[in-house]
Tab-separated table of C-alpha atoms in Angstrom:
chain	number	residue	atom	x	y	z
E	1	MET	CA	12.123	30.492	6.478
E	2	ALA	CA	10.404	27.305	4.754
E	3	ILE	CA	10.836	25.156	7.562
E	4	PRO	CA	10.518	26.610	11.326
E	5	THR	CA	12.589	27.508	13.799
E	6	LEU	CA	12.050	25.185	16.743
E	7	HIS	CA	13.120	24.751	20.301
E	8	ALA	CA	12.721	21.552	21.189
E	9	LEU	CA	12.547	17.705	19.652
E	10	GLU	CA	8.769	17.751	20.829
E	11	GLU	CA	7.793	20.318	18.484
E	12	CYS	CA	8.708	18.638	15.158
E	13	SER	CA	5.823	16.740	14.962
E	14	ASP	CA	3.405	19.824	16.080
E	15	PHE	CA	1.057	20.776	13.230
E	16	SER	CA	0.205	24.163	14.947
E	17	LYS	CA	4.026	24.956	14.433
E	18	THR	CA	5.325	22.745	11.720
E	19	VAL	CA	2.155	22.975	9.163
E	20	GLN	CA	-0.257	25.324	10.251
E	21	PRO	CA	1.838	28.446	9.497
E	22	TYR	CA	2.681	26.939	5.867
E	23	ILE	CA	-0.626	27.124	4.611
E	24	PRO	CA	-0.959	29.971	3.113
E	25	GLN	CA	2.188	29.436	0.629
E	26	LEU	CA	-0.207	26.661	-0.623
E	27	TYR	CA	-2.801	29.298	-1.720
E	28	ALA	CA	0.291	31.257	-3.144
E	29	LEU	CA	1.606	28.643	-5.157
E	30	PRO	CA	-0.447	28.700	-8.389
E	31	GLU	CA	0.639	32.901	-8.790
E	32	ARG	CA	3.903	31.789	-8.132
E	33	LEU	CA	4.301	29.326	-10.482
E	34	SER	CA	2.798	31.348	-13.330
E	35	ASP	CA	5.729	34.091	-12.326
E	36	VAL	CA	7.836	30.917	-13.322
E	37	ILE	CA	6.450	29.855	-16.312
E	38	SER	CA	6.600	33.944	-17.095
E	39	GLY	CA	10.482	33.918	-16.424
E	40	ASN	CA	10.203	36.259	-13.411
E	41	GLU	CA	10.977	33.772	-10.840
E	42	SER	CA	13.651	31.006	-10.701
E	43	LEU	CA	11.757	27.567	-10.002
E	44	ILE	CA	15.076	26.523	-7.622
E	45	LYS	CA	14.293	29.796	-5.692
E	46	LEU	CA	10.352	28.635	-5.922
E	47	TYR	CA	11.175	24.939	-4.720
E	48	THR	CA	13.381	26.056	-1.814
E	49	GLU	CA	11.359	28.652	-0.404
E	50	THR	CA	8.618	26.651	-0.430
E	51	ASN	CA	7.894	24.416	2.750
E	52	PRO	CA	8.634	21.062	1.359
E	53	LEU	CA	5.340	19.141	2.960
E	54	ILE	CA	3.196	22.104	1.567
E	55	SER	CA	5.506	21.724	-1.852
E	56	GLY	CA	4.717	17.798	-1.546
E	57	PHE	CA	0.919	17.762	-0.689
E	58	ALA	CA	0.585	20.455	-3.980
E	59	ILE	CA	2.282	17.566	-6.366
E	60	SER	CA	-0.317	15.027	-4.992
E	61	VAL	CA	-3.346	17.280	-5.692
E	62	PHE	CA	-1.739	17.985	-9.092
E	63	LEU	CA	-1.250	14.289	-9.825
E	64	GLY	CA	-4.742	13.353	-8.586
E	65	ALA	CA	-5.897	15.511	-11.293
E	66	VAL	CA	-4.087	13.714	-13.407
E	67	PHE	CA	-5.027	10.541	-12.648
E	68	LEU	CA	-8.940	11.834	-12.813
E	69	VAL	CA	-8.540	12.763	-16.793
E	70	ALA	CA	-6.661	9.557	-17.711
E	71	ALA	CA	-9.042	7.407	-15.765
E	72	GLU	CA	-12.467	8.808	-17.501
E	73	VAL	CA	-10.566	9.325	-20.566
E	74	ASN	CA	-9.505	5.716	-20.913
E	75	ARG	CA	-12.460	4.330	-18.996
E	76	ASN	CA	-9.561	2.439	-17.047
E	77	TYR	CA	-9.368	3.194	-13.168
E	78	SER	CA	-6.167	1.651	-12.247
E	79	GLN	CA	-4.136	4.804	-12.993
E	80	VAL	CA	-3.119	5.339	-9.570
E	81	ASP	CA	-2.279	1.515	-9.487
E	82	ARG	CA	0.647	1.977	-11.516
E	83	PHE	CA	2.233	4.675	-9.649
E	84	TRP	CA	1.525	3.349	-6.237
E	85	SER	CA	4.953	1.784	-5.954
E	86	LEU	CA	6.722	4.904	-6.956
E	87	LEU	CA	4.891	8.088	-5.423
E	88	PRO	CA	6.122	7.262	-1.558
E	89	THR	CA	9.450	7.107	-2.731
E	90	PHE	CA	9.112	10.111	-4.914
E	91	TYR	CA	8.148	12.146	-2.055
E	92	ILE	CA	10.711	10.852	0.506
E	93	ALA	CA	13.396	11.886	-2.648
E	94	HIS	CA	11.690	15.089	-2.442
E	95	PHE	CA	12.399	15.950	0.858
E	96	ASP	CA	16.110	14.170	0.529
E	97	LEU	CA	16.478	16.787	-2.431
E	98	TRP	CA	15.017	19.844	-0.534
E	99	ALA	CA	17.113	19.134	2.231
E	100	ARG	CA	20.328	19.071	0.221
E	101	LEU	CA	19.459	22.332	-1.469
E	102	THR	CA	18.980	24.052	1.694
E	103	GLY	CA	22.059	22.769	3.263
E	104	ILE	CA	20.537	20.526	5.661
E	105	PRO	CA	21.892	17.499	6.864
E	106	THR	CA	19.910	14.174	5.160
E	107	GLN	CA	21.428	11.192	6.552
E	108	ARG	CA	18.162	10.010	8.396
E	109	ILE	CA	16.441	10.868	5.271
E	110	ASP	CA	18.825	8.704	3.099
E	111	ALA	CA	18.350	6.041	5.415
E	112	ALA	CA	14.476	6.530	4.620
E	113	LEU	CA	14.907	6.816	1.361
E	114	PHE	CA	17.345	3.670	1.124
E	115	PHE	CA	14.567	1.224	2.613
E	116	SER	CA	11.907	2.804	0.288
E	117	THR	CA	13.871	2.904	-2.906
E	118	VAL	CA	14.482	-0.976	-1.904
E	119	TRP	CA	10.685	-1.192	-1.286
E	120	SER	CA	9.429	0.573	-4.849
E	121	ILE	CA	12.014	-1.563	-6.842
E	122	ARG	CA	10.476	-4.655	-5.135
E	123	LEU	CA	6.722	-3.563	-5.570
E	124	THR	CA	7.314	-2.412	-9.343
E	125	TYR	CA	8.634	-5.589	-10.431
E	126	ASN	CA	5.948	-7.754	-8.886
E	127	TYR	CA	3.311	-5.374	-10.328
E	128	TRP	CA	5.205	-5.730	-13.883
E	129	ARG	CA	5.256	-9.335	-13.800
E	130	LYS	CA	1.874	-9.594	-12.650
E	131	GLY	CA	1.126	-7.707	-16.252
E	132	GLY	CA	-0.084	-4.531	-14.375
E	133	TYR	CA	1.916	-2.029	-16.700
E	134	GLU	CA	0.273	-3.682	-20.060
E	135	ILE	CA	-2.128	-1.492	-22.009
E	136	GLY	CA	-5.501	-1.732	-20.689
E	137	SER	CA	-4.634	-3.535	-17.344
E	138	GLU	CA	-6.808	-2.650	-14.795
E	139	ASP	CA	-7.637	-4.164	-11.175
E	140	TYR	CA	-10.614	-6.637	-11.825
E	141	ARG	CA	-12.285	-5.221	-8.628
E	142	TRP	CA	-12.827	-2.310	-10.112
E	143	GLU	CA	-15.120	-4.148	-12.550
E	144	ILE	CA	-17.141	-6.004	-10.339
E	145	VAL	CA	-17.416	-2.687	-8.204
E	146	ARG	CA	-18.688	-1.010	-11.353
E	147	LYS	CA	-21.416	-3.981	-11.840
E	148	HIS	CA	-23.077	-3.388	-8.472
E	149	VAL	CA	-23.061	0.872	-8.284
E	150	PRO	CA	-24.765	2.929	-10.291
E	151	LYS	CA	-22.521	4.514	-13.113
E	152	PHE	CA	-22.697	8.273	-11.591
E	153	VAL	CA	-22.204	6.883	-7.950
E	154	PHE	CA	-19.080	5.141	-9.651
E	155	HIS	CA	-18.169	8.341	-11.277
E	156	VAL	CA	-18.381	10.314	-8.043
E	157	PHE	CA	-16.149	7.744	-6.237
E	158	ASN	CA	-13.489	7.816	-8.871
E	159	TRP	CA	-13.421	12.003	-8.665
E	160	THR	CA	-12.892	11.551	-4.952
E	161	PHE	CA	-11.413	8.795	-3.658
E	162	ILE	CA	-10.138	6.670	-6.260
E	163	SER	CA	-7.862	9.627	-8.108
E	164	PHE	CA	-7.570	12.523	-5.746
E	165	MET	CA	-7.879	10.663	-2.292
E	166	GLN	CA	-5.455	7.792	-3.021
E	167	SER	CA	-2.810	10.084	-4.598
E	168	ILE	CA	-2.920	12.345	-1.281
E	169	LEU	CA	-2.669	9.030	0.807
E	170	LEU	CA	0.449	7.908	-1.160
E	171	PHE	CA	1.897	11.611	-0.111
E	172	LEU	CA	0.847	11.084	3.394
E	173	LEU	CA	2.847	7.773	3.803
E	174	ALA	CA	6.082	9.773	3.251
E	175	ALA	CA	4.932	12.591	5.285
E	176	PRO	CA	6.746	11.327	8.237
E	177	ALA	CA	10.084	11.991	6.566
E	178	TYR	CA	8.997	15.644	6.989
E	179	SER	CA	9.512	15.032	10.898
E	180	LEU	CA	12.805	13.265	10.562
E	181	LEU	CA	13.999	16.149	8.381
E	182	LEU	CA	12.877	18.624	11.295
E	183	ALA	CA	14.307	16.550	13.677
E	184	THR	CA	17.903	16.940	12.126
E	185	GLN	CA	17.977	20.746	13.795
E	186	PHE	CA	18.441	18.822	16.777
E	187	GLU	CA	20.331	15.198	16.047
E	188	PRO	CA	21.884	15.769	12.685
E	189	GLU	CA	23.833	12.481	13.007
E	190	LEU	CA	22.464	8.909	11.898
E	191	SER	CA	21.835	6.876	15.147
E	192	SER	CA	21.831	3.454	15.774
E	193	ALA	CA	18.163	3.491	16.477
E	194	ASP	CA	17.474	5.044	12.548
E	195	LEU	CA	19.951	1.997	11.815
E	196	ALA	CA	17.265	-0.450	13.911
E	197	PHE	CA	14.569	1.261	11.938
E	198	THR	CA	15.989	0.813	8.532
E	199	THR	CA	16.820	-2.637	9.394
E	200	VAL	CA	13.166	-3.621	10.559
E	201	GLU	CA	11.867	-2.034	7.143
E	202	LEU	CA	13.913	-3.908	5.026
E	203	GLY	CA	13.535	-7.150	7.377
E	204	LEU	CA	9.709	-6.543	6.308
E	205	ILE	CA	10.464	-5.755	2.685
E	206	LEU	CA	12.231	-9.306	2.611
E	207	THR	CA	9.425	-10.999	4.251
E	208	GLU	CA	6.997	-9.435	1.422
E	209	TRP	CA	9.203	-10.666	-0.989
E	210	PHE	CA	9.225	-14.204	0.152
E	211	ALA	CA	5.404	-13.970	0.392
E	212	ASP	CA	5.096	-12.521	-3.175
E	213	GLN	CA	7.505	-14.985	-4.528
E	214	GLN	CA	5.380	-18.145	-3.017
E	215	GLN	CA	2.239	-17.142	-4.187
E	216	TRP	CA	3.799	-16.424	-7.737
E	217	ASN	CA	5.301	-19.812	-7.817
E	218	TYR	CA	2.143	-21.626	-6.968
E	219	HIS	CA	-0.198	-19.663	-9.720
E	220	ALA	CA	2.790	-20.959	-11.705
E	221	ALA	CA	2.075	-24.507	-10.788
E	222	LYS	CA	-1.578	-24.491	-10.902
E	223	ASN	CA	-1.425	-22.897	-14.431
E	224	GLU	CA	1.287	-25.336	-15.564
E	225	TYR	CA	-1.324	-28.336	-14.237
E	226	LYS	CA	-4.421	-26.599	-16.268
E	227	SER	CA	-2.158	-26.476	-19.445
E	228	THR	CA	-0.410	-30.143	-18.861
E	229	GLY	CA	-2.364	-32.078	-16.398
E	230	LYS	CA	0.881	-32.666	-14.700
E	231	VAL	CA	1.319	-31.579	-10.918
E	232	VAL	CA	4.604	-29.742	-10.184
E	233	PRO	CA	7.080	-31.642	-8.111
E	234	SER	CA	7.159	-29.363	-4.953
E	235	TYR	CA	3.241	-29.627	-4.682
E	236	LYS	CA	0.509	-32.145	-4.219
E	237	GLN	CA	-2.880	-32.860	-6.172
E	238	ALA	CA	-4.720	-31.344	-3.378
E	239	ASP	CA	-2.969	-28.222	-3.229
E	240	VAL	CA	-3.901	-27.077	-7.121
E	241	ASP	CA	-7.265	-28.333	-7.021
E	242	ARG	CA	-7.978	-26.129	-3.625
E	243	GLY	CA	-7.495	-23.136	-5.704
E	244	PHE	CA	-5.542	-20.934	-3.698
E	245	LEU	CA	-2.491	-21.223	-1.479
E	246	THR	CA	-2.135	-22.165	2.326
E	247	SER	CA	1.692	-23.111	2.747
E	248	GLY	CA	4.571	-21.194	3.423
E	249	LEU	CA	3.698	-17.825	5.168
E	250	TRP	CA	0.065	-18.401	4.021
E	251	GLY	CA	-0.382	-21.179	6.073
E	252	TYR	CA	-0.192	-18.584	8.982
E	253	SER	CA	-1.435	-15.400	7.585
E	254	ARG	CA	-4.277	-15.300	4.538
E	255	HIS	CA	-2.284	-12.036	3.160
E	256	PRO	CA	0.951	-11.932	4.886
E	257	ASN	CA	2.445	-9.573	1.842
E	258	PHE	CA	-0.664	-7.151	2.705
E	259	ALA	CA	0.396	-7.516	6.365
E	260	CYS	CA	3.743	-6.270	5.390
E	261	GLU	CA	2.946	-3.561	3.707
E	262	GLN	CA	0.728	-1.744	5.980
E	263	THR	CA	3.613	-2.310	8.938
E	264	ILE	CA	5.933	-0.768	6.872
E	265	TRP	CA	4.468	2.728	6.490
E	266	PHE	CA	3.151	2.230	10.266
E	267	ILE	CA	7.216	1.620	11.272
E	268	LEU	CA	8.066	4.379	9.196
E	269	TYR	CA	5.296	6.480	11.443
E	270	GLN	CA	6.942	5.101	14.356
E	271	TRP	CA	10.423	6.517	13.694
E	272	SER	CA	9.386	9.937	13.156
E	273	CYS	CA	7.511	9.617	16.614
E	274	PHE	CA	10.905	8.152	18.088
E	275	ALA	CA	12.935	10.918	16.289
E	276	SER	CA	10.902	13.631	18.228
E	277	LYS	CA	10.509	12.043	21.179
E	278	ASN	CA	6.292	11.864	20.646
E	279	LEU	CA	3.981	8.918	21.678
E	280	TYR	CA	1.828	9.680	18.389
E	281	SER	CA	1.259	12.820	16.207
E	282	TRP	CA	-1.279	13.975	13.314
E	283	LEU	CA	1.372	11.939	10.665
E	284	ALA	CA	-0.647	9.076	12.143
E	285	VAL	CA	-3.087	10.013	9.161
E	286	GLY	CA	-1.447	7.966	6.349
E	287	PRO	CA	-1.085	4.802	7.927
E	288	SER	CA	-4.078	4.941	9.738
E	289	PHE	CA	-6.037	5.366	6.494
E	290	LEU	CA	-3.703	2.648	4.503
E	291	ILE	CA	-4.666	-0.328	7.164
E	292	MET	CA	-8.645	1.238	6.552
E	293	LEU	CA	-7.823	0.713	2.833
E	294	PHE	CA	-6.650	-2.522	3.097
E	295	GLN	CA	-9.359	-3.531	5.768
E	296	GLY	CA	-11.855	-2.406	3.161
E	297	SER	CA	-10.100	-3.780	-0.169
E	298	THR	CA	-9.063	-7.233	1.298
E	299	TRP	CA	-13.158	-7.855	2.332
E	300	LEU	CA	-13.727	-7.186	-1.404
E	301	THR	CA	-11.072	-9.716	-2.617
E	302	GLU	CA	-11.922	-12.675	0.163
E	303	LEU	CA	-15.844	-12.102	-0.877
E	304	ILE	CA	-14.264	-12.771	-4.326
E	305	THR	CA	-12.413	-15.625	-3.717
E	306	ALA	CA	-14.908	-17.540	-1.244
E	307	GLY	CA	-17.043	-17.433	-3.745
E	308	LYS	CA	-14.859	-19.152	-5.973
E	309	TYR	CA	-13.223	-21.708	-3.669
E	310	PRO	CA	-15.097	-24.003	-1.234
E	311	GLU	CA	-12.550	-24.451	0.842
E	312	TYR	CA	-11.734	-20.868	1.626
E	313	ARG	CA	-14.648	-20.512	4.200
E	314	ASP	CA	-12.613	-23.034	6.422
E	315	TYR	CA	-9.035	-21.425	5.199
E	316	GLN	CA	-10.825	-17.736	6.822
E	317	ARG	CA	-11.912	-19.845	9.817
E	318	SER	CA	-8.636	-21.166	10.769
E	319	VAL	CA	-5.992	-18.589	9.700
E	320	GLY	CA	-5.833	-14.730	10.562
E	321	MET	CA	-6.726	-12.168	7.775
E	322	PHE	CA	-3.222	-10.700	8.570
E	323	VAL	CA	-1.680	-11.297	12.286
E	324	PRO	CA	-1.083	-15.411	12.876
E	325	THR	CA	-3.851	-16.862	15.235
E	326	SER	CA	-2.047	-19.760	15.773
E	327	ALA	CA	1.520	-21.583	16.205
E	328	SER	CA	0.592	-24.342	13.771
E	329	ALA	CA	-0.062	-23.910	10.030
E	330	TYR	CA	-3.173	-24.503	7.865
E	331	GLU	CA	-4.109	-27.812	7.583
E	332	THR	CA	-6.879	-29.062	4.995
E	333	PRO	CA	-9.827	-30.312	6.982
E	334	ALA	CA	-10.262	-33.849	6.742
E	335	ALA	CA	-13.202	-35.111	4.479
E	336	LYS	CA	-16.271	-35.681	6.481
E	337	PRO	CA	-17.835	-39.215	6.274
E	338	LYS	CA	-20.999	-39.122	4.583
E	339	VAL	CA	-24.253	-39.698	7.028
E	340	ILE	CA	-26.861	-42.283	5.347
E	341	ARG	CA	-30.063	-41.663	7.494
E	342	THR	CA	-32.467	-44.756	8.355
E	343	SER	CA	-34.740	-43.152	6.130
E	344	GLU	CA	-32.862	-42.875	3.032
E	345	LEU	CA	-32.075	-46.493	3.281
E	346	ALA	CA	-35.327	-47.541	3.630
E	347	LYS	CA	-36.402	-45.451	0.636
E	348	LYS	CA	-33.740	-47.303	-1.343
E	349	GLN	CA	-34.974	-50.642	-0.594
E	350	LYS	CA	-38.518	-49.588	-1.992
E	351	LYS	CA	-37.092	-48.412	-5.189
E	352	LYS	CA	-35.150	-51.949	-5.593
């Protein structure tokens, strides 16, 4: 069988029972694919007879190679970025399709696919309106990184992290759906807990949407001020002069959208733990790696921002990076009166 016959819910997240026995299928895939191409085997047969976690992982490795070639040919290293909002949903849809083709109940995976589809629509739209899909568009941070590391080192970074590791990460974010699929052997119906997890996920996506919209509105107002010299009525002169957003959700968290993004995939992992009655499992690899990635990328983003806007250091001291550290919103520090020393007064008197 392409999935294991398990005897308890707790086994649904057991790596030695649900993954390890199927690793040989990964090595056999190239030969079986050549049989499909030559017409000696059906693609549907190969698909349904291959463990869905193994085939999903194989797709992520193949896409990593595609991203690598595209990045090196175009000298543009945002290839994965263009698919970031789509691939986790693609992999959950892959688990859903595999379950349907093999006659396994899909209600739980349908719920996961529903929230993930909403997540994809929101993030894809936000990336599009920022110009992410325009020809030649690239994350500004890659250019800065290239300036500070040797060319060879950056290419190695692309061959490993940017192309392959990020591609595999996007698969691992969706991998908890595999545990949900296996758990349907014991609990095929959608439970109230499944609905609760779905509701929480949708709530996080809605919060993320508010955060992104607040930021979009602010930057639109800042650009309007730069071009016309007029301050949009919903903002003050100090807001546009500051250069960065500190109101709304951004008054409590420096990156409320990033906080939601990390939490969304951590909750899916927790959903898989709940469904399999485990406190933790190997499926934590995906969300844990994502959290570490956000720590590094957010540090770089803030380093750049603090170099552009003087007040940002005060903002960092007052507001948590992801989790709010105060019940009150950020307020711009009052300007400190200039202290004039007696020696300075004496010098001015002499000049007179």
